[in-house]
CSV table of C-alpha atoms in Angstrom, one decimal:
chain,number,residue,atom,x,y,z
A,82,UNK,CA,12.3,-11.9,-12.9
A,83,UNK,CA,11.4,-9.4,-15.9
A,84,UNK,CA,13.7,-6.9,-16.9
A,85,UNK,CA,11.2,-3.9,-18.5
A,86,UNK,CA,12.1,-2.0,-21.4
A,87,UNK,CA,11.8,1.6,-19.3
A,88,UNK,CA,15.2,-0.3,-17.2
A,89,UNK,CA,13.2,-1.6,-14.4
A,90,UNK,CA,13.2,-5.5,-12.9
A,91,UNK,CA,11.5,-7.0,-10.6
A,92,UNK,CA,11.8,-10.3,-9.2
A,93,UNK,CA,10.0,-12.5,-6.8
A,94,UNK,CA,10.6,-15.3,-4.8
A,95,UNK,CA,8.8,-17.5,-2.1
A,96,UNK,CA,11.8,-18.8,0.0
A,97,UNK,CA,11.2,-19.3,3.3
A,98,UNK,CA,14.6,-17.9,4.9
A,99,UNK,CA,15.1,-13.8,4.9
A,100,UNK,CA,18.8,-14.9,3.6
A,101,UNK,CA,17.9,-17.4,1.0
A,102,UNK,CA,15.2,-14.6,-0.4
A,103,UNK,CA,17.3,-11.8,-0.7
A,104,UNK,CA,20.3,-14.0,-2.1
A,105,UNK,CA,17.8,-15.0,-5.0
A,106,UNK,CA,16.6,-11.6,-5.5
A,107,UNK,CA,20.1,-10.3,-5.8
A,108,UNK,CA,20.8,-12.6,-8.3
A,109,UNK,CA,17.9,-12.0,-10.4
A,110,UNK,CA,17.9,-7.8,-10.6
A,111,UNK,CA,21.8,-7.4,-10.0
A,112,UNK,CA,23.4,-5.1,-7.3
A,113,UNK,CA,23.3,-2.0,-9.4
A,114,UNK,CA,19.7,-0.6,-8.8
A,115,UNK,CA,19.6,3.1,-7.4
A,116,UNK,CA,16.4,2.9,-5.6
A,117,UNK,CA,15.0,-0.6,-4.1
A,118,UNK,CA,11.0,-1.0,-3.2
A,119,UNK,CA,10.3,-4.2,-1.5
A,120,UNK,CA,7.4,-6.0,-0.2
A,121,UNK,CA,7.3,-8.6,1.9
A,122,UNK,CA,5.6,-11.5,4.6
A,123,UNK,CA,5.8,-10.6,8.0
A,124,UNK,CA,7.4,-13.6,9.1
A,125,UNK,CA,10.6,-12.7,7.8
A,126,UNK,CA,12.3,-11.1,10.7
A,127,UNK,CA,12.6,-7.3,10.0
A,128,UNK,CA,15.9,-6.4,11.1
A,129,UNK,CA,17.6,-9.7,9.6
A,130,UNK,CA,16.1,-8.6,6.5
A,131,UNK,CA,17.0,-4.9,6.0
A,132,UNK,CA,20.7,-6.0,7.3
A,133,UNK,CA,20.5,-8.6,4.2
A,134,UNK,CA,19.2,-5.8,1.5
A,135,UNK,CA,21.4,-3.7,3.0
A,136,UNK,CA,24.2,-6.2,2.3
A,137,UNK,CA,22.7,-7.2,-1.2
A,138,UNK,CA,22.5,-3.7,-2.8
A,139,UNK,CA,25.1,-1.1,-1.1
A,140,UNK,CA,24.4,1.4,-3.2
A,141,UNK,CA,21.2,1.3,-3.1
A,142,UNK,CA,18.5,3.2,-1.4
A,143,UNK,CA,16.0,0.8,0.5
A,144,UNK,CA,12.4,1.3,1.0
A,145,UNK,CA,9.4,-1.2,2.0
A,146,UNK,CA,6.7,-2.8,4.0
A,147,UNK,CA,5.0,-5.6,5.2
A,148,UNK,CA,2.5,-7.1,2.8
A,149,UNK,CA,-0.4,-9.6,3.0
A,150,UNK,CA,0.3,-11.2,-0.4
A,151,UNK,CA,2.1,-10.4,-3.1
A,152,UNK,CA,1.4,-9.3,-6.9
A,153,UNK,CA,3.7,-10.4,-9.6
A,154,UNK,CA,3.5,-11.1,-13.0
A,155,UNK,CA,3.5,-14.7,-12.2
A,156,UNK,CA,0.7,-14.6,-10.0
A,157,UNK,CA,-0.4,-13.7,-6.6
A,158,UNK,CA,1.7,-15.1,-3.6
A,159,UNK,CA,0.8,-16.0,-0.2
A,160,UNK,CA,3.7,-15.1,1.5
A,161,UNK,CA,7.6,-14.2,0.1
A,162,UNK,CA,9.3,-11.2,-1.3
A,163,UNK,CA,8.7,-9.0,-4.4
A,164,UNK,CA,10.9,-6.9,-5.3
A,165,UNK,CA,10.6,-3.1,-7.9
A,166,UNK,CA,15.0,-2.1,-8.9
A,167,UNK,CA,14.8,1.2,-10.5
A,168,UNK,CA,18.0,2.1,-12.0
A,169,UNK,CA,19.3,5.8,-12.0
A,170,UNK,CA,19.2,6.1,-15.5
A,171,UNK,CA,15.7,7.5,-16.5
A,172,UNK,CA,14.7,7.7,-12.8
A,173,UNK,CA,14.7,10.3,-10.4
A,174,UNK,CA,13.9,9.8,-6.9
A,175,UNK,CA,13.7,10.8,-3.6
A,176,UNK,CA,12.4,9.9,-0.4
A,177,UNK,CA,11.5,10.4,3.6
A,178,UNK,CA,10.1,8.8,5.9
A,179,UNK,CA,7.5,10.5,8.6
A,180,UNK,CA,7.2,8.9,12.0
A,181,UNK,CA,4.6,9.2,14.9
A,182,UNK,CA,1.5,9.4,12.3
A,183,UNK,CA,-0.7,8.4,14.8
A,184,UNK,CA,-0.4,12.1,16.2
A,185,UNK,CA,1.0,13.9,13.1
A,186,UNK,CA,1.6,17.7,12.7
A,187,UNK,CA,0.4,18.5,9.8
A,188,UNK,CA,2.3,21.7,9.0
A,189,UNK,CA,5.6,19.8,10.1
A,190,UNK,CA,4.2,17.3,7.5
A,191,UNK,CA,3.7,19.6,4.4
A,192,UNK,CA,7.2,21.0,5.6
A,193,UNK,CA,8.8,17.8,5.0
A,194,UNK,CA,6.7,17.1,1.6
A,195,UNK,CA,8.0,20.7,0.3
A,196,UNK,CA,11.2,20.2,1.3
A,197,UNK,CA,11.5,16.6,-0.5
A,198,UNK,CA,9.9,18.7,-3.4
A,199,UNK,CA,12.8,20.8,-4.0
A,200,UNK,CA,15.3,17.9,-3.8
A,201,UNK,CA,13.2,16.4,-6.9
A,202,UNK,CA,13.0,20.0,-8.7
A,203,UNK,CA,15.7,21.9,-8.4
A,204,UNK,CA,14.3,24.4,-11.2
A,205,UNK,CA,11.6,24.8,-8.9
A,206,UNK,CA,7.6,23.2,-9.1
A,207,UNK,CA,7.3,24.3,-12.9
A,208,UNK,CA,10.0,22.4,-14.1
A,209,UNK,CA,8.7,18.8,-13.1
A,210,UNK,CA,6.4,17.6,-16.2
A,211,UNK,CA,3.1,16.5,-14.2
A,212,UNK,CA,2.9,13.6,-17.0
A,213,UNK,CA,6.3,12.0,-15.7
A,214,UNK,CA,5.9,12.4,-12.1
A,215,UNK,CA,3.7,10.8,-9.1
A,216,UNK,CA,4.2,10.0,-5.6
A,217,UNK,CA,4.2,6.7,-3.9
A,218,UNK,CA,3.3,5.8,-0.2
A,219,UNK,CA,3.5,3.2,2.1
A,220,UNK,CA,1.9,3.7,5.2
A,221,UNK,CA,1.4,1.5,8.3
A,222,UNK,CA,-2.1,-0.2,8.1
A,223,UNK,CA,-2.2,-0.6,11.8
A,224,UNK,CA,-1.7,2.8,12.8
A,225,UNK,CA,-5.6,4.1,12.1
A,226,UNK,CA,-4.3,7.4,9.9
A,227,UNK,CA,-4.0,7.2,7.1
A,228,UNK,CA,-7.0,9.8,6.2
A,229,UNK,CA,-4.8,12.0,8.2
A,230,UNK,CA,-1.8,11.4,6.6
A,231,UNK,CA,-2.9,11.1,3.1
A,232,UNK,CA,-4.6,15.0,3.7
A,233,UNK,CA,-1.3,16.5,4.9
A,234,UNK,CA,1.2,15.0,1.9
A,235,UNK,CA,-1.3,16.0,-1.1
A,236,UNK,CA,-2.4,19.5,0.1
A,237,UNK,CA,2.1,19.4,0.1
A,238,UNK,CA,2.1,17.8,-3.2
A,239,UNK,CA,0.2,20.5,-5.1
A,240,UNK,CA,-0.9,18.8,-8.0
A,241,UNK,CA,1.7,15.8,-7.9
A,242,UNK,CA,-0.5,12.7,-8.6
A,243,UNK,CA,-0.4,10.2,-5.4
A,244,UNK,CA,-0.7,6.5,-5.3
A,245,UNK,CA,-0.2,3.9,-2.8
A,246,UNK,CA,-0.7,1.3,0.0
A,247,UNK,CA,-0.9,0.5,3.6
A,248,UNK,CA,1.4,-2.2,5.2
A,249,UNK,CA,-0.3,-4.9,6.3
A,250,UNK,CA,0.4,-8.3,8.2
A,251,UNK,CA,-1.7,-11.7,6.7
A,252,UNK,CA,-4.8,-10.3,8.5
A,253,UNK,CA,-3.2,-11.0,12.0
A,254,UNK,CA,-3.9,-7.1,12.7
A,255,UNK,CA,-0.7,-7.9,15.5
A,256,UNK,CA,2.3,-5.8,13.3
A,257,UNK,CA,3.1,-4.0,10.5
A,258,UNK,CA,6.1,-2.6,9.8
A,259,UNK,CA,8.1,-0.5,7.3
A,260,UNK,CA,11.7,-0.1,5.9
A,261,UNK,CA,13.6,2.6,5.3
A,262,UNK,CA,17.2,4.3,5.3
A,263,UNK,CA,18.4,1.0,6.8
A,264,UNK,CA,16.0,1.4,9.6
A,265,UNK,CA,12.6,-0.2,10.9
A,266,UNK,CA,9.8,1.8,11.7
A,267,UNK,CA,6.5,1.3,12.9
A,268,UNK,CA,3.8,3.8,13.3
A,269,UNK,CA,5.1,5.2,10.1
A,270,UNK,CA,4.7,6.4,6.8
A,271,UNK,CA,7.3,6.2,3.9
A,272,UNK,CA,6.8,8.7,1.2
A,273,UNK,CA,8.8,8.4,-2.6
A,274,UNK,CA,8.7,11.2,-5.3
A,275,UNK,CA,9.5,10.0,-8.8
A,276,UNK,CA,10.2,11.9,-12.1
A,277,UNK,CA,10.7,9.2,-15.2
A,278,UNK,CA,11.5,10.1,-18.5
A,279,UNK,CA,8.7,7.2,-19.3
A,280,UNK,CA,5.2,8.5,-19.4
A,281,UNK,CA,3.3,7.8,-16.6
A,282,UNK,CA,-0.2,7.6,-14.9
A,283,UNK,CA,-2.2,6.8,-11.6
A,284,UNK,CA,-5.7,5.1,-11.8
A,285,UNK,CA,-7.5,3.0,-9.4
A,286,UNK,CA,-10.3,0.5,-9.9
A,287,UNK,CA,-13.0,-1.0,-8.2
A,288,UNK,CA,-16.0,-3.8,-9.0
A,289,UNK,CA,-18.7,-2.4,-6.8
A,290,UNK,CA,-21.9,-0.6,-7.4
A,291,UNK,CA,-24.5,0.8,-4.6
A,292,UNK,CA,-27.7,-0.9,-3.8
A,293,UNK,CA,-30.6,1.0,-1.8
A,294,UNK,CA,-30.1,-0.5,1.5
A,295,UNK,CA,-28.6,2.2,3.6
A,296,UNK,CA,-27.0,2.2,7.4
A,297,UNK,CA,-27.0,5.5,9.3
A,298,UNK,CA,-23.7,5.0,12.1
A,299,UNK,CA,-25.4,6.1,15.3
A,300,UNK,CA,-22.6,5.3,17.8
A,301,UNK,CA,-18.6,5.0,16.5
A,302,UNK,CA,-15.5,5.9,17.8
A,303,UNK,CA,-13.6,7.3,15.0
A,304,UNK,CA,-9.7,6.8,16.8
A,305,UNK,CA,-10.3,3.6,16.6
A,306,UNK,CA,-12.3,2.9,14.0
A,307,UNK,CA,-15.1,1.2,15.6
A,308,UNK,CA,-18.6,1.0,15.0
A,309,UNK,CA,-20.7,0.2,17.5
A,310,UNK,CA,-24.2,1.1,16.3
A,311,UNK,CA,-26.2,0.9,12.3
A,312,UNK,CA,-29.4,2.5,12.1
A,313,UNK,CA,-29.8,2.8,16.3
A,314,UNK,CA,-28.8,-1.4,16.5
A,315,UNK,CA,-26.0,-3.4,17.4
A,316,UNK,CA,-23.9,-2.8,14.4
A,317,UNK,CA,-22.4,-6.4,13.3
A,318,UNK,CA,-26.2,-7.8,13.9
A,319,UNK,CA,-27.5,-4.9,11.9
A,320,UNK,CA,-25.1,-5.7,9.0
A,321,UNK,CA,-26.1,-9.1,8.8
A,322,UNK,CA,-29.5,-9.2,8.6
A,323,UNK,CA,-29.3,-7.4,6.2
A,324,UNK,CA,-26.8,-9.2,4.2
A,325,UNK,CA,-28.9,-12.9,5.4
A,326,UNK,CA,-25.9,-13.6,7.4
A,327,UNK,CA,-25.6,-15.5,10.9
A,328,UNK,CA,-23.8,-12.1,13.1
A,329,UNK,CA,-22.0,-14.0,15.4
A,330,UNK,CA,-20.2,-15.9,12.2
A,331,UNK,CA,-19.1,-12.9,10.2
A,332,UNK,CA,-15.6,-13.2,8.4
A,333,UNK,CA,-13.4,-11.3,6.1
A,334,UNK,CA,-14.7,-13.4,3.5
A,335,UNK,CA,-18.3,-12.1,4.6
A,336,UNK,CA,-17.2,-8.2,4.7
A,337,UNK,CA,-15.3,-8.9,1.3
A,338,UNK,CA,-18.4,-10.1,-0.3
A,339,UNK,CA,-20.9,-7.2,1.0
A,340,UNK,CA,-19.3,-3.9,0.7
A,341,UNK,CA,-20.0,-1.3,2.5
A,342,UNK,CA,-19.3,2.5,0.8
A,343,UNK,CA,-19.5,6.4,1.3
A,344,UNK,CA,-21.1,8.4,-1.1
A,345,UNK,CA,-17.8,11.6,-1.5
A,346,UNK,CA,-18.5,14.1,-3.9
A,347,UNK,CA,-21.0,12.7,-6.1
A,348,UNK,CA,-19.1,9.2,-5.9
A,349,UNK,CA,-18.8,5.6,-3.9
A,350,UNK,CA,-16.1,4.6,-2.2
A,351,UNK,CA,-15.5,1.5,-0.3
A,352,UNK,CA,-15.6,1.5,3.8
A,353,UNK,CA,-14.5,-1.8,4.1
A,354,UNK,CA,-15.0,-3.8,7.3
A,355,UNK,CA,-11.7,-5.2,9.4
A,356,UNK,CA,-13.2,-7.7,11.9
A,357,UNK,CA,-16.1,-8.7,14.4
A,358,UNK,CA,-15.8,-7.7,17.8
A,359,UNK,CA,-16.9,-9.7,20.8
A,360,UNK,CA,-19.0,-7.0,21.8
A,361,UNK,CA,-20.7,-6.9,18.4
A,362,UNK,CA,-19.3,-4.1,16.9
A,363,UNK,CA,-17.8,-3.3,13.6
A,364,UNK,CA,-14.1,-2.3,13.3
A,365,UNK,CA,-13.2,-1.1,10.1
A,366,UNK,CA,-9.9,-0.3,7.8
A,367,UNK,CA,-11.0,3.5,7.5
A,368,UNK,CA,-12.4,6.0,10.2
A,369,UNK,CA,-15.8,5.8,10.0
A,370,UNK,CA,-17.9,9.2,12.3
A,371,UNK,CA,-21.2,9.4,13.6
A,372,UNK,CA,-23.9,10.8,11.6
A,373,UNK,CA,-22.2,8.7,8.2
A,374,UNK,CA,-24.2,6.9,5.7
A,375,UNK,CA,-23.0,4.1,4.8
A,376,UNK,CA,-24.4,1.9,1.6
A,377,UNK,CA,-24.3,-1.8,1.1
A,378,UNK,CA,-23.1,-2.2,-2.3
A,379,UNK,CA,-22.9,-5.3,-4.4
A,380,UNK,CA,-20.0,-6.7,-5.9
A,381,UNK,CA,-19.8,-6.9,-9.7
A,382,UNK,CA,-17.5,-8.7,-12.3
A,383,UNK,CA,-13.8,-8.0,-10.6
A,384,UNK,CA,-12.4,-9.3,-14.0
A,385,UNK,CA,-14.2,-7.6,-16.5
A,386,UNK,CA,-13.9,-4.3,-14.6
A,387,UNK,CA,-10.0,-4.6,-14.1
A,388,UNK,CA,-9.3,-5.7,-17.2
A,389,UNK,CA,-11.5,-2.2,-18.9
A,390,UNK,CA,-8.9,-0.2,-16.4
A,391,UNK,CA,-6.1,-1.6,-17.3
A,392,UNK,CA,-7.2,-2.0,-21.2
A,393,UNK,CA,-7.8,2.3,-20.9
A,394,UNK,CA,-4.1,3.1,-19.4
A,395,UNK,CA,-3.0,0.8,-22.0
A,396,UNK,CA,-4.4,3.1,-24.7
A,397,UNK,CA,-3.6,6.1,-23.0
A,398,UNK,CA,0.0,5.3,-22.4
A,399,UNK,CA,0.4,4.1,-25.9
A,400,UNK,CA,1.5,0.6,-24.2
A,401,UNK,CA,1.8,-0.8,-20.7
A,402,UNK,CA,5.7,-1.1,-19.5
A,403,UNK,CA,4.7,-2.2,-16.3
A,404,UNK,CA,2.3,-1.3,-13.4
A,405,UNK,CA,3.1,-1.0,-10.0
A,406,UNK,CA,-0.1,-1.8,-8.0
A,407,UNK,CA,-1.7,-1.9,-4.5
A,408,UNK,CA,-4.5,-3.9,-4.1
A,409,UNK,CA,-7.0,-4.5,-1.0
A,410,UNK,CA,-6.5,-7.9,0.2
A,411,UNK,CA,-10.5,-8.1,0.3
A,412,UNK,CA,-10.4,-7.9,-3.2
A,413,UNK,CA,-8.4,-11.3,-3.4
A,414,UNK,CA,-10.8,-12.6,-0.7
A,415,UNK,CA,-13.9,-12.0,-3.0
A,416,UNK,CA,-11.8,-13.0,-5.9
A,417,UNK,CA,-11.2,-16.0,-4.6
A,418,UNK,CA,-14.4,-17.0,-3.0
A,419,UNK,CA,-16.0,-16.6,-6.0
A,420,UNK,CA,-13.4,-18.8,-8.4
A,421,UNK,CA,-12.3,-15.8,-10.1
A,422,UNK,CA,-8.3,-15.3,-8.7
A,423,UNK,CA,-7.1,-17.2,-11.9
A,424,UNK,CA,-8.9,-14.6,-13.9
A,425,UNK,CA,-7.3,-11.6,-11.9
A,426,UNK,CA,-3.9,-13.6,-12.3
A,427,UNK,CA,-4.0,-13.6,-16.1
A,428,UNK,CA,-4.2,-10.0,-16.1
A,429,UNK,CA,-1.9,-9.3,-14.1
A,430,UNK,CA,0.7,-11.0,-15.4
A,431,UNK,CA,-0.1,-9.7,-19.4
A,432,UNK,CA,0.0,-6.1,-17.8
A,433,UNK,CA,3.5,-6.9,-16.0
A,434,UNK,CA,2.1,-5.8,-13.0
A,435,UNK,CA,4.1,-6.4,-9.2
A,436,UNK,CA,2.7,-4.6,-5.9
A,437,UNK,CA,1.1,-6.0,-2.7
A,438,UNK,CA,-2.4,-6.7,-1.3
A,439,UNK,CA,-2.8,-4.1,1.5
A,440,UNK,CA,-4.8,-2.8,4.7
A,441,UNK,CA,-6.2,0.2,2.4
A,442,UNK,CA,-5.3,2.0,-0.7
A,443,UNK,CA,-3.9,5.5,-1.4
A,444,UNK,CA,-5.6,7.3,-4.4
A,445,UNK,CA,-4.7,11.4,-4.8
A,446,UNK,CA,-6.4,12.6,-1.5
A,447,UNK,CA,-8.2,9.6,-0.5
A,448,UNK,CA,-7.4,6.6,1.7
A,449,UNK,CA,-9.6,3.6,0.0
A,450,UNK,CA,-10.6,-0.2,0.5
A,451,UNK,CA,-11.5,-3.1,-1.6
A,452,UNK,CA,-9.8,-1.0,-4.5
A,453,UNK,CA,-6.5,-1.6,-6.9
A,454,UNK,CA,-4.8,1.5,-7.0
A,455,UNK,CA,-1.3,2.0,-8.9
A,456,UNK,CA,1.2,3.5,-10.9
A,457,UNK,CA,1.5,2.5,-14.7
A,458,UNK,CA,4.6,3.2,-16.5
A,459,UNK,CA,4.6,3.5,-20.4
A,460,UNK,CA,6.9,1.8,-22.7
A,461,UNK,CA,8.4,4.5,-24.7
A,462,UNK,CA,10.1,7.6,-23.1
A,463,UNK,CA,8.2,10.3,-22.9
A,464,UNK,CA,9.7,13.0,-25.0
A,465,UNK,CA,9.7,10.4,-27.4
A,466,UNK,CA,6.4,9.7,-27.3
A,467,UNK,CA,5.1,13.3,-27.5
A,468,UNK,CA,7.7,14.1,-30.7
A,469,UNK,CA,6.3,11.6,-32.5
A,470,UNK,CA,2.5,12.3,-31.5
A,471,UNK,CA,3.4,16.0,-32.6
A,472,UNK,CA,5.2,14.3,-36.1
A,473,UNK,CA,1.9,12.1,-36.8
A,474,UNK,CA,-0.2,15.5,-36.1
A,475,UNK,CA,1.4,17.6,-38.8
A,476,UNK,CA,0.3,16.4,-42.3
A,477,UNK,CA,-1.0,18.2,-45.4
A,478,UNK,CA,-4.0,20.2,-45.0
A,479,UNK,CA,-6.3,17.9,-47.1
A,480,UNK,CA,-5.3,15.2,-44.8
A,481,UNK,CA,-8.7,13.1,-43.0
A,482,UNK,CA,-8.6,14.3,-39.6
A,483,UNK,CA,-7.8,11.5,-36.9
A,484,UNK,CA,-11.1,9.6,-35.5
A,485,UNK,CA,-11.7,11.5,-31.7
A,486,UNK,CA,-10.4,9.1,-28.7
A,487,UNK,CA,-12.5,7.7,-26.9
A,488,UNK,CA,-13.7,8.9,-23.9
């Protein structure tokens, strides 16, 4: 358990039994909290779960999902429950849930985005400070929209930074499911709006960079995520010639080592691959249309690249509280087949940070793979912070002028 100077604790625990891990995690944060985020394996029975929290922390609001690992400052877990206990003292938060993504309305979307909106600023949009505010999501990894869904809560959120995850079920691909209000829901998407008095800030990070070899999808089915054809061939056969891999023995392990990405605005992001199908087609973790070029990228040193991320909001912030991050579990596939998870695990725990590995990361408008996104909270309050930036600023005019930060 850590107890953060910002009021936060989080607490983890691998028991086995839903009661035995919610009994532990009660212990460890106290029944106090105001707001409750927990992630957690999906061989914990769902309803025997949320009737536990519900039990555990009564006056606390209750939202979650399914994981496929946890993140904690103690290292990555296989399976258990991590929990985030935000108190109501220096927190402000609300939430919703929005069902039936699979077929969402968008305008009845951006209606309920608005209206949580004016629960969190009652002053109206201008009173929120954009440096103390951000939006989390949890979506259901199995539903196939998050592009969607992701679209219809930030065009909403009008400038409110967005960060988050999709639920996902130890790469089973059978069930996913999310908590909140005391309910299950599947086919869901969970949305929390925060305003801290602690600076924050959103980032992502990812250890990939584009080769030349290129795939032009000539036959997909974008509902499904499913491609069928690369470069007018049999898309898994395609992929793995060109990768010097056997087609008909592609695993995650394979996708999590040769990336596949979109080029969006002058940028890369990941389209990372979900499974082989016995037909010999792709099926990926974000739609993928015909017509898309896709670029095999190459991984490069996951360590070294998270720990300049992390190292930059560190500076920025003027010190790390604590990070709340999602991360791709491809990422911890690559880390690990290449010896490297240790690395990732130091880090981690010297940054305080607790999240989950996911089925796809949220980042602003963009669903991702193979990324760590997140939410890092500072260590000193943010009118603090900014009075005593505006005390250091005001010196005597002969004063040397502060070095400029670094980009």
């Amino acid at each position: 358990m850590r107890t953060h100077l910002c009021g936060i604790r989080t607490a983890w625990t691998e028991r086995g039994s839903a009661g035995e891990a919610v009994a532990e995690i009660a212990r460890a944060v106290g029944a106090d909290a105001a707001q409750l985020l927990v992630f957690f394996s999906p061989d914990y029975d769902p309803e025997n779960l949320s009737r536990r929290l519900a039990e555990a922390f009564p006056r606390a609001e209750i939202s979650g999902c399914t994981m496929s690992g946890g993140i904690a400052p103690a290292g990555g877990l296989d399976r258990g429950l991590v929990a985030i206990a935000f108190p109501a003292d220096g927190f402000r938060i609300v939430s919703t849930v929005l069902d039936a993504i699979d077929h969402l309305d968008v305008e009845r979307t951006a209606g309920a985005v608005r209206a949580l909106r004016r629960r969190l600023e009652p002053h109206g949009p201008d009173h929120a400070q954009p440096t103390r505010c951000f939006a989390l999501s949890l979506i259901d990894g199995l539903a196939n929209a998050e592009e969607t869904v992701v679209s219809a809560i930030a065009w909403a959120l009008e400038g409110i930074p967005l960060v988050g995850g999709s639920a996902g079920d130890d790469l089973t691909f059978r069930d996913a499911v999310l908590l909140h209000g005391g309910a299950i829901h599947r086919n869901a998407a969970v949305l929390l709006l925060v305003e801290s008095d602690f600076p924050v800030q959103i980032f992502k990070s990812d250890n990939f960079e584009p080769t030349d070899v290129k795939f032009v999808v000539t036959a997909s089915d974008g509902e499904s995520r499913t491609v069928y054809e690369l470069n007018a061939e049999p898309a898994a056969r395609e992929y793995a010639m060109a990768v010097g891999l056997d087609p008909e023995r592609l695993t995650p392990m394979s996708f999590a080592a040769y990336p596949l990405a979109v080029k969006v605005g002058g940028e890369y992001f990941c389209r990372s691959i979900r499974r082989l199908n016995a037909d010999g087609s792709l099926s990926f973790f974000c739609a993928i249309d015909e017509g898309v070029v896709l670029t095999l990228a190459e991984p490069r040193d996951i360590v070294a690249s998270t720990r300049a991320e992390l190292a930059r909001l560190d500076r920025a912030l003027g010190g790390v509280d604590l990070i709340i991050g999602f991360e791709c579990v491809l990422r911890r596939l690559d880390a690990e087949s290449r010896q490297v998870r240790q690395g990732i695990a130091d880090l981690y725990r010297r940054y305080d940070m607790v999240g989950f590995e996911t089925y796809g990361e949220q980042y602003r408008a963009m669903h991702l793979n193979q990324t760590l996104t997140g939410i890092a909270i500072g260590k000193r309050p943010a009118d603090e912070r900014l009075a005593s930036e505006g005390l250091a600023s005001e010196g005597p005019a002969e004063a040397t002028p502060a070095p400029p930060a670094l980009p």
